[in-house]
XYZ file of C-alpha atoms in Angstrom:
655
model
C 51.488 -91.788 55.583
C 53.273 -91.933 58.796
C 55.025 -94.363 60.866
C 55.544 -93.303 64.807
C 56.452 -94.991 67.869
C 53.516 -93.936 70.668
C 54.834 -93.388 73.709
C 54.021 -95.540 76.207
C 50.958 -95.071 78.142
C 50.336 -93.323 81.767
C 50.019 -96.329 84.193
C 46.502 -94.744 84.392
C 45.926 -95.922 81.007
C 47.850 -99.014 81.059
C 46.155 -100.105 84.350
C 42.314 -99.373 82.674
C 43.719 -101.511 79.588
C 42.713 -105.300 80.116
C 46.214 -107.870 78.604
C 45.840 -111.231 78.831
C 48.429 -112.622 80.930
C 51.474 -114.793 79.474
C 53.291 -117.842 80.672
C 57.347 -118.121 81.412
C 59.665 -117.232 78.349
C 60.453 -120.078 75.523
C 64.407 -118.522 75.840
C 66.127 -117.158 78.582
C 67.711 -114.751 76.138
C 64.693 -113.641 74.438
C 60.646 -113.288 74.720
C 59.709 -114.754 71.427
C 55.971 -114.254 69.692
C 54.049 -115.940 67.482
C 50.061 -114.782 65.993
C 48.478 -115.241 62.629
C 46.931 -112.037 61.417
C 43.558 -111.617 59.268
C 44.166 -109.146 56.812
C 43.756 -108.502 52.944
C 47.070 -106.924 52.803
C 50.108 -107.658 54.391
C 51.805 -105.308 56.975
C 54.846 -104.978 59.480
C 54.927 -104.487 63.329
C 57.411 -102.988 65.563
C 58.014 -104.187 68.879
C 58.894 -101.842 72.176
C 60.526 -103.943 75.061
C 59.329 -102.249 78.410
C 62.072 -102.557 80.709
C 62.868 -101.819 84.310
C 63.675 -99.265 84.844
C 62.439 -97.467 81.027
C 65.099 -97.180 79.144
C 63.557 -94.543 76.893
C 61.911 -94.013 73.308
C 62.416 -96.720 70.476
C 61.594 -99.494 68.532
C 63.765 -102.622 69.694
C 62.588 -104.551 66.527
C 61.836 -103.010 63.782
C 58.815 -102.671 61.128
C 61.819 -101.897 58.563
C 65.343 -102.403 59.030
C 67.915 -102.118 57.442
C 70.895 -104.646 59.133
C 67.908 -107.381 59.645
C 64.616 -108.990 57.765
C 61.630 -106.469 58.097
C 59.110 -108.076 60.475
C 55.811 -108.044 59.867
C 53.059 -110.573 58.350
C 52.334 -111.825 54.828
C 48.852 -111.920 52.496
C 48.714 -115.342 54.933
C 49.105 -114.107 57.888
C 51.698 -115.615 58.774
C 54.424 -113.802 60.499
C 57.539 -112.887 58.353
C 60.346 -114.120 61.030
C 60.212 -114.790 64.402
C 58.929 -111.554 66.472
C 61.359 -111.689 69.688
C 63.099 -109.355 72.164
C 65.858 -109.476 74.836
C 63.905 -110.720 78.169
C 66.433 -108.201 79.445
C 68.474 -105.425 78.992
C 71.893 -105.653 80.924
C 70.222 -106.092 84.624
C 67.068 -104.459 83.541
C 63.922 -107.341 83.000
C 61.559 -106.721 80.005
C 58.463 -106.515 82.039
C 55.932 -105.694 78.854
C 56.018 -105.560 75.793
C 54.276 -103.385 72.986
C 52.995 -103.673 69.174
C 52.192 -101.636 67.169
C 51.094 -102.987 63.688
C 50.947 -101.297 60.312
C 49.301 -102.408 57.185
C 50.437 -101.663 54.137
C 54.455 -102.158 52.556
C 57.343 -100.989 54.423
C 57.007 -97.158 55.932
C 53.664 -96.817 53.557
C 51.061 -97.395 56.571
C 48.163 -94.584 55.313
C 45.539 -93.618 57.947
C 43.543 -92.596 55.100
C 43.100 -96.368 53.213
C 41.305 -98.954 54.185
C 43.082 -100.874 56.595
C 43.470 -99.876 59.786
C 46.113 -100.277 62.669
C 46.671 -102.263 65.935
C 47.656 -102.071 68.962
C 48.329 -103.592 72.580
C 50.436 -104.701 74.965
C 51.519 -108.245 76.316
C 53.851 -109.537 79.355
C 57.092 -110.927 79.820
C 56.967 -114.580 78.540
C 57.185 -115.229 75.239
C 53.590 -116.827 73.616
C 51.486 -118.032 71.027
C 48.885 -114.260 71.341
C 46.477 -115.519 68.724
C 44.569 -114.232 65.811
C 44.762 -110.520 65.398
C 42.828 -109.557 63.336
C 43.236 -105.669 61.342
C 39.776 -103.523 60.774
C 38.507 -103.138 57.693
C 35.059 -101.049 57.210
C 32.250 -103.639 57.249
C 33.760 -106.323 59.167
C 33.403 -107.082 63.067
C 31.680 -103.467 63.349
C 34.660 -101.898 61.975
C 34.009 -98.101 60.685
C 36.314 -94.992 59.064
C 36.983 -92.870 61.644
C 37.189 -89.437 60.202
C 35.454 -85.635 60.692
C 34.786 -82.483 59.387
C 37.382 -80.157 60.391
C 35.982 -76.268 61.757
C 38.054 -73.243 61.504
C 38.174 -69.152 61.095
C 41.160 -69.489 59.513
C 41.843 -71.871 55.998
C 42.616 -75.331 56.868
C 46.082 -75.467 54.222
C 47.890 -78.929 53.159
C 49.068 -80.852 56.052
C 48.007 -78.586 59.203
C 46.439 -80.873 61.513
C 47.851 -83.950 62.673
C 45.431 -86.407 64.785
C 46.777 -89.736 66.303
C 44.337 -91.489 68.132
C 45.193 -94.804 70.184
C 41.593 -96.926 71.296
C 41.820 -97.591 75.432
C 39.490 -99.797 77.916
C 36.552 -99.384 75.788
C 35.951 -101.396 72.155
C 39.118 -103.020 72.448
C 39.045 -106.633 70.889
C 39.901 -109.825 72.906
C 40.906 -112.940 71.381
C 41.260 -114.955 74.349
C 44.778 -114.082 74.204
C 45.367 -110.366 74.367
C 42.944 -106.707 74.354
C 43.954 -104.763 71.223
C 42.717 -101.444 69.708
C 42.614 -99.910 66.230
C 44.705 -96.766 65.998
C 46.085 -94.475 63.500
C 48.047 -91.295 62.828
C 47.059 -88.939 59.501
C 47.388 -85.426 58.660
C 43.958 -83.687 57.238
C 43.174 -84.029 53.967
C 41.131 -80.804 52.915
C 39.001 -79.701 55.322
C 38.540 -83.409 56.720
C 40.686 -85.364 59.611
C 40.714 -89.151 59.957
C 42.401 -91.596 62.596
C 42.227 -94.669 59.970
C 39.915 -97.518 60.216
C 38.520 -98.518 64.152
C 36.051 -100.117 66.625
C 33.435 -97.991 68.790
C 35.422 -96.944 71.893
C 37.573 -94.755 73.770
C 40.475 -93.426 72.146
C 43.010 -91.192 73.059
C 43.881 -88.707 70.767
C 46.602 -86.149 70.107
C 45.254 -82.928 67.751
C 48.397 -80.804 66.971
C 47.456 -77.481 64.786
C 50.771 -76.081 63.328
C 49.354 -72.792 62.258
C 48.454 -72.252 66.237
C 51.193 -74.705 67.258
C 47.850 -75.479 69.839
C 48.758 -79.069 70.469
C 45.940 -80.718 72.972
C 45.443 -84.918 74.410
C 41.619 -85.937 74.352
C 40.141 -88.933 75.984
C 37.053 -89.622 73.042
C 34.625 -91.639 73.254
C 33.687 -92.311 68.890
C 31.215 -94.718 67.190
C 30.182 -94.785 63.873
C 27.503 -91.934 64.835
C 29.203 -90.045 67.188
C 32.583 -88.581 65.399
C 33.060 -85.300 66.545
C 34.180 -82.573 64.223
C 37.360 -81.083 65.289
C 36.717 -77.486 65.594
C 40.234 -75.558 65.766
C 38.589 -72.392 67.329
C 36.724 -73.809 70.177
C 38.124 -74.490 73.419
C 39.464 -78.336 73.681
C 38.931 -78.135 69.934
C 35.482 -78.786 70.542
C 36.489 -82.419 72.952
C 34.896 -82.953 76.375
C 38.090 -83.535 77.910
C 41.370 -82.434 76.857
C 44.808 -81.368 78.284
C 46.980 -78.793 76.316
C 49.935 -80.019 75.913
C 51.300 -76.472 74.120
C 49.251 -73.398 73.306
C 46.294 -72.510 74.886
C 42.180 -71.982 73.180
C 41.964 -68.729 71.410
C 38.969 -66.741 70.075
C 36.891 -65.935 66.480
C 34.141 -63.356 66.003
C 30.708 -65.035 65.405
C 27.445 -64.297 64.011
C 24.361 -64.541 65.866
C 21.525 -66.835 65.736
C 18.437 -66.316 67.468
C 15.815 -69.305 68.140
C 12.201 -69.746 69.767
C 12.895 -68.795 73.972
C 13.094 -72.340 75.000
C 13.739 -74.141 78.273
C 17.015 -75.967 78.563
C 17.743 -75.729 82.403
C 15.337 -75.395 85.188
C 16.601 -77.927 88.314
C 13.578 -77.796 90.172
C 11.738 -80.112 87.017
C 15.235 -81.899 86.149
C 15.288 -80.557 82.960
C 19.651 -80.073 81.955
C 21.109 -80.749 85.576
C 19.658 -83.856 86.910
C 20.445 -84.037 90.463
C 18.642 -81.234 92.155
C 19.355 -77.452 92.798
C 23.118 -76.540 91.895
C 24.669 -76.810 95.109
C 27.652 -74.774 96.289
C 31.228 -74.369 94.183
C 31.455 -75.348 91.104
C 31.666 -79.070 90.865
C 35.341 -79.836 92.366
C 35.004 -82.705 95.261
C 37.994 -84.162 97.168
C 36.467 -87.951 97.849
C 38.463 -90.563 96.647
C 35.061 -92.044 95.794
C 34.747 -91.413 91.398
C 31.104 -91.886 91.753
C 30.880 -89.358 94.256
C 33.043 -86.973 92.422
C 31.136 -87.326 88.755
C 27.845 -86.888 90.556
C 29.124 -83.477 91.673
C 30.396 -82.399 88.125
C 27.365 -83.140 86.552
C 25.967 -80.885 89.112
C 27.923 -77.805 87.622
C 28.046 -78.306 84.014
C 25.104 -77.966 81.730
C 25.429 -79.038 77.858
C 24.359 -76.253 75.805
C 25.279 -77.676 72.638
C 23.707 -80.495 70.052
C 20.598 -79.563 72.073
C 17.217 -77.861 71.428
C 18.133 -76.989 67.901
C 22.025 -75.929 68.548
C 24.148 -77.394 66.888
C 26.331 -80.007 68.106
C 29.885 -78.579 66.459
C 30.763 -74.425 65.445
C 29.068 -72.833 68.408
C 30.921 -70.230 70.707
C 28.745 -69.276 73.164
C 24.818 -69.335 73.179
C 22.474 -66.464 75.176
C 20.240 -67.568 78.238
C 18.150 -65.917 80.278
C 18.624 -67.320 83.768
C 17.152 -67.258 86.774
C 17.732 -68.003 90.262
C 15.375 -69.494 93.286
C 17.158 -69.857 96.576
C 16.618 -73.762 97.766
C 17.062 -73.219 100.866
C 20.998 -71.206 100.954
C 21.324 -69.695 104.177
C 22.271 -65.893 103.468
C 22.512 -64.166 100.139
C 24.843 -65.191 97.575
C 25.886 -65.354 93.338
C 26.100 -67.943 90.125
C 28.819 -67.174 88.058
C 28.768 -68.555 84.317
C 31.899 -70.390 82.933
C 32.690 -71.707 79.885
C 33.818 -75.892 80.968
C 37.839 -75.230 81.034
C 40.841 -77.653 79.728
C 42.215 -79.921 82.374
C 45.600 -79.020 83.686
C 48.380 -81.463 84.027
C 46.882 -84.997 83.712
C 44.081 -85.435 81.037
C 43.124 -88.212 83.459
C 42.783 -86.602 86.211
C 38.620 -85.976 87.126
C 39.296 -82.662 88.978
C 42.254 -81.005 86.737
C 39.795 -78.790 84.991
C 39.170 -76.927 88.735
C 41.299 -73.674 88.935
C 41.096 -70.620 91.220
C 37.338 -69.340 91.515
C 35.887 -67.369 88.769
C 35.959 -63.648 90.016
C 32.704 -62.402 88.084
C 29.181 -62.873 88.675
C 26.118 -62.755 86.380
C 23.458 -63.538 89.222
C 23.473 -61.532 92.688
C 21.144 -63.718 94.874
C 19.156 -61.660 97.883
C 16.560 -64.241 99.323
C 14.322 -66.999 97.904
C 12.417 -65.031 95.129
C 13.529 -65.429 91.898
C 16.444 -63.295 90.471
C 16.673 -63.207 86.463
C 19.718 -61.679 84.160
C 20.612 -62.004 80.812
C 23.839 -64.672 80.322
C 26.151 -64.082 77.452
C 27.788 -67.793 78.030
C 31.121 -69.018 76.193
C 30.922 -72.718 75.487
C 33.708 -74.707 76.865
C 35.237 -78.205 76.039
C 32.586 -80.672 74.928
C 29.806 -78.136 74.195
C 29.193 -77.248 77.743
C 29.358 -74.379 80.586
C 30.073 -74.621 84.229
C 28.162 -72.711 86.849
C 29.423 -71.318 90.099
C 27.121 -70.675 92.982
C 28.446 -69.186 95.626
C 26.148 -69.862 98.453
C 24.262 -73.141 97.352
C 20.984 -74.696 96.573
C 19.769 -72.888 94.413
C 17.512 -74.196 91.662
C 18.732 -72.865 88.377
C 16.433 -71.913 85.323
C 17.939 -71.286 81.938
C 15.997 -69.936 78.542
C 17.966 -70.194 75.225
C 17.323 -66.690 73.244
C 20.575 -67.709 70.702
C 24.007 -68.286 70.061
C 26.759 -67.447 67.797
C 29.328 -69.127 65.631
C 32.885 -69.388 65.877
C 33.736 -68.115 62.625
C 34.889 -71.287 60.808
C 31.194 -72.666 60.850
C 27.665 -71.315 60.838
C 28.721 -67.470 59.353
C 25.263 -67.039 57.772
C 23.424 -65.298 61.066
C 22.973 -61.714 61.737
C 25.817 -58.849 62.945
C 25.310 -56.118 66.692
C 24.442 -52.797 65.838
C 23.922 -50.619 69.252
C 22.258 -47.451 69.469
C 22.040 -44.242 72.283
C 19.477 -46.525 74.536
C 16.048 -45.415 73.819
C 12.494 -45.593 75.692
C 10.095 -47.117 73.001
C 6.885 -48.628 75.497
C 5.982 -46.948 79.226
C 2.557 -47.846 79.943
C 3.077 -45.550 83.040
C 3.427 -42.845 80.627
C 1.286 -44.412 77.616
C 4.173 -44.299 75.305
C 3.519 -46.865 72.373
C 0.759 -48.369 74.401
C -1.990 -47.626 76.693
C -1.483 -45.637 79.595
C -2.299 -48.314 82.258
C -0.725 -51.208 84.230
C -0.486 -55.019 81.828
C -3.611 -57.363 83.583
C -2.436 -60.259 84.448
C -2.772 -62.359 80.945
C -2.677 -59.815 78.753
C -0.094 -59.288 76.320
C 0.505 -56.314 74.210
C 2.297 -55.481 71.106
C 4.994 -52.733 70.540
C 6.781 -52.594 67.237
C 11.010 -52.219 67.725
C 12.136 -52.475 63.822
C 12.497 -49.041 62.009
C 12.224 -46.733 65.036
C 14.637 -45.500 67.919
C 17.559 -45.863 65.263
C 16.852 -49.408 64.802
C 17.589 -50.600 61.368
C 13.882 -51.807 59.645
C 15.534 -55.181 58.746
C 16.796 -56.153 61.745
C 16.598 -59.798 62.745
C 16.130 -59.783 66.570
C 16.108 -56.807 68.544
C 18.235 -56.174 72.332
C 15.910 -54.490 74.718
C 15.561 -53.275 78.402
C 12.649 -54.717 79.939
C 11.537 -53.207 83.528
C 8.608 -54.281 85.502
C 7.398 -52.341 88.683
C 4.203 -52.009 90.344
C 3.663 -55.230 90.372
C 0.175 -56.556 92.919
C 1.638 -59.249 93.483
C 4.306 -62.169 92.321
C 5.133 -63.032 88.788
C 7.050 -62.439 85.750
C 6.881 -61.179 81.717
C 7.048 -62.651 78.776
C 9.137 -61.400 75.024
C 8.389 -63.193 72.498
C 8.369 -62.228 68.198
C 4.923 -60.903 67.499
C 2.552 -63.659 65.809
C 4.787 -66.641 67.197
C 3.107 -68.947 69.811
C 3.920 -68.281 73.883
C 6.507 -69.800 75.144
C 7.476 -71.478 78.308
C 9.776 -69.320 79.293
C 9.993 -66.260 81.228
C 12.252 -62.411 80.575
C 11.769 -60.951 84.364
C 10.789 -61.749 87.381
C 9.446 -59.805 90.106
C 7.680 -60.098 93.628
C 4.825 -58.052 95.153
C 5.499 -54.209 94.531
C 9.018 -55.498 93.153
C 10.533 -53.298 90.428
C 13.242 -55.370 88.301
C 14.951 -54.693 84.813
C 16.396 -57.146 83.074
C 17.852 -57.543 79.004
C 16.476 -59.442 76.518
C 17.033 -60.325 72.992
C 14.040 -61.139 71.210
C 13.522 -61.553 67.314
C 11.419 -59.468 65.479
C 7.690 -60.655 64.630
C 5.036 -59.557 62.243
C 5.087 -55.986 61.861
C 8.727 -55.447 63.328
C 7.086 -56.057 66.481
C 7.870 -57.744 69.487
C 4.627 -58.899 71.738
C 4.909 -58.515 75.881
C 2.952 -61.332 78.298
C 2.022 -60.518 81.890
C 1.681 -63.674 84.397
C 0.330 -63.962 87.903
C 0.133 -59.835 88.598
C -0.907 -56.749 86.949
C 2.885 -54.519 86.554
C 3.719 -51.743 84.244
C 5.968 -52.253 81.804
C 8.917 -50.530 80.579
C 10.797 -51.049 77.091
C 14.190 -49.334 76.260
C 15.468 -50.628 73.469
C 19.679 -50.767 73.267
C 20.512 -52.568 69.807
C 19.422 -55.178 67.458
C 21.051 -58.072 64.940
C 20.480 -58.037 62.010
C 22.384 -57.772 58.355
C 25.291 -54.984 58.234
C 25.821 -55.637 62.014
C 29.046 -56.355 63.429
C 30.619 -60.149 65.046
C 30.318 -61.044 68.249
C 33.454 -62.202 69.797
C 32.968 -64.073 73.167
C 35.267 -64.005 75.822
C 35.896 -65.679 79.363
C 34.180 -63.154 81.731
C 36.118 -60.479 82.746
C 36.268 -57.298 85.091
C 37.471 -54.319 84.437
C 35.861 -51.770 86.630
C 35.457 -51.781 90.595
C 34.837 -48.785 91.704
C 35.318 -50.194 95.155
C 38.997 -50.928 94.708
C 39.558 -48.310 91.482
C 40.027 -50.787 89.030
C 38.837 -48.850 85.574
C 37.509 -45.679 88.021
C 38.401 -44.071 90.666
C 38.321 -46.114 94.305
C 35.307 -44.339 96.148
C 31.429 -45.639 95.174
C 29.523 -43.398 92.772
C 28.422 -40.072 94.262
C 24.161 -39.073 93.273
C 23.340 -37.822 89.985
C 27.524 -38.716 89.376
C 28.349 -39.677 86.075
C 31.826 -41.620 85.175
C 33.184 -42.234 81.532
C 35.189 -45.854 81.819
C 37.316 -47.046 79.182
C 35.985 -50.732 77.490
C 38.466 -50.801 74.331
C 42.149 -51.626 74.201
C 41.762 -53.075 78.312
C 41.865 -56.463 78.707
C 41.097 -58.816 75.968
C 39.031 -56.183 74.478
C 40.746 -54.410 71.298
C 40.730 -51.244 70.576
C 39.355 -51.602 67.635
C 36.384 -53.070 69.341
C 32.986 -50.873 68.647
C 30.693 -52.286 70.568
C 30.941 -54.729 73.987
C 28.607 -57.038 75.945
C 28.754 -56.587 79.973
C 27.517 -57.537 82.971
C 27.456 -54.046 85.184
C 26.320 -54.384 88.643
C 25.568 -52.210 91.329
C 26.212 -52.818 95.169
C 26.345 -51.419 98.107
C 23.372 -49.260 97.558
C 22.041 -46.346 100.055
C 18.864 -45.795 98.300
C 16.895 -46.690 96.142
C 18.024 -45.586 92.992
C 18.900 -46.823 89.061
C 22.034 -46.668 86.870
C 22.557 -45.682 83.330
C 24.672 -46.865 80.610
C 25.610 -45.001 77.286
C 27.875 -44.528 75.217
C 30.619 -41.941 75.527
C 29.917 -38.679 74.145
C 26.356 -39.025 73.620
C 23.571 -37.734 75.838
C 22.474 -39.374 79.236
C 19.243 -40.893 77.779
C 15.825 -40.979 79.691
C 16.424 -44.551 79.895
C 18.243 -46.321 82.922
C 19.875 -50.211 82.779
C 19.066 -51.614 86.001
C 17.275 -50.973 89.635
C 17.598 -51.519 93.105
C 16.583 -50.904 96.232
C 18.990 -49.408 99.832
C 21.091 -52.235 100.552
C 20.451 -54.760 97.470
C 22.932 -56.065 94.895
C 21.732 -56.106 91.224
C 23.416 -56.964 88.220
C 21.629 -56.573 84.568
C 23.287 -57.090 81.167
C 23.719 -54.691 78.857
C 24.241 -54.690 74.920
C 25.922 -51.066 73.959
C 27.647 -49.666 71.212
C 31.249 -48.079 72.464
C 31.125 -44.190 72.237
C 34.528 -41.712 71.461
C 37.758 -43.298 72.406
C 35.416 -46.834 73.080
C 34.409 -46.137 76.567
C 31.067 -46.044 78.066
C 29.261 -43.333 80.523
C 27.191 -44.618 83.963
C 25.367 -42.717 85.783
C 24.172 -43.159 88.929
C 20.490 -41.894 90.586
C 19.236 -41.377 94.116
C 22.324 -42.323 96.819
C 24.938 -43.395 96.400
C 26.119 -47.510 94.560
C 29.608 -48.842 94.230
C 30.069 -50.180 90.196
C 31.314 -53.473 88.749
C 31.723 -54.022 84.849
C 32.564 -57.842 83.660
C 32.856 -57.863 80.319
C 31.909 -61.251 78.659
C 32.208 -60.224 75.224
C 32.849 -57.090 72.538
C 31.510 -56.416 68.684
C 34.141 -55.823 65.890
């Protein structure tokens, strides 16, 4: 049970609301208003006058008062006394009048009850405001606005306060005024409510008293689209928010594999429907809101609530992302980041664009397809954002799985890393025949119960390399016994060599299958780890660069020399805690002087024969690694022929 006064909404909101024009005041000293209220119970009314200049907070006419009769309505719907307010305060004239109508006895409004509150604003001249119908479930389309609260920590008594005020869409219009629903309430267990209201847009404030995080958010609701509040997610899961205090944190979640599914293909208008991804991250200086919305839609991708991914409780998605140049004039790169909260004004549609990211996921040399596995933290509204350094670029994304937030979907699997080991090589006949895969050929290889991978592994992390291709083509990895998906893991050009990390669900016989399309090519498979029972939970972070040999970040300020190996510290740096057991990072080779490769493994172990990425002279090539941390929380990186600078961008870690 809460009574409160909402501070006057921002000018942008008031301008968007539709209010009736009121005639001249019936009194030189006061504006007098009348109305009839349709409600199953009596209630109380608070009136706030807005004077120019504004005189600050506080009701001018109280719902409950020891010095004057209460203002409200009786069971017949009639006002208990005249609703009047001074037409001026000193020399400050009355500009607007705000009504807040609370069902129930004095100070007894309960948003968990079956009658909702109403608020509206009107002009300074007193008049009959018509009939105000209070929201009651099942009447005039009213319904209860309530939903789940998700959290990795207990949701105690009165931990979460929700305050919601309907604006713009769905407001009721009785011919005299437009009015909307409102409700304020603390949680009951793992449920929240904003009272009883109507479909439409609500200015919503959510406060998490346990963390001090508070947001304002614009939320569109219908009876079928009431969102959960995820206290572990950016913007608590809402699409449009602004942090009034605190900021988003991180939690550890478990992995839920999916069959490879294409969720983005700008060539076919899947996911992003307005063409190839353009230069930038979606911001636009145009004053035209349609142009700005179109640019935002060209860079933001909805990943939750689709293709078997839940609509809430998702911290990250695992995507195989492929870039294909669509006419860009030179090399560039893509960065995949969470959609952030807005800064400052929640109504500013450019408010979520800050500094450009300083990390990258894919580096594009030319029009050839360029793939890379991406661990993408989910941002506001379940969206990720794509920054394109040099567009336009067609982008394809195939989802391989998703991670819970720690407050939901905790029945997934955890990560266990191994020292990288080679389990298939068609060049040498390792666990397959010693010949290239023919175009259209499928072969299987056992991955569970070998090379340190547990026999009960549910998904395996493998580095797949295509080499010696007779033409352009691709390879697809999928669980043995399942159908061939419409997805790819590695793409190559004629004679090219390309490696890409993949997470593949384990199929029948503990095997995965490998299909090669459009070309003959050799295939090499190195295992890096697995997801299954007993593994550690993954915490996904906004990408952070922890190593850059060009400037001496995290290592010597010089290129890796030929056949040089270095150990670099991961645990205890940046957002990675000292107790991390594994890392998920994008490793990039750049300024390369010869054909070569990089191998990455846990420090303290012998260098394996496996490699993580391959490159030619002058190329910039990234690849994601999921790797157990070695001695002291470090990893080792070794360069092959020639020299190369090395970058490491951390996407997440395991505890």
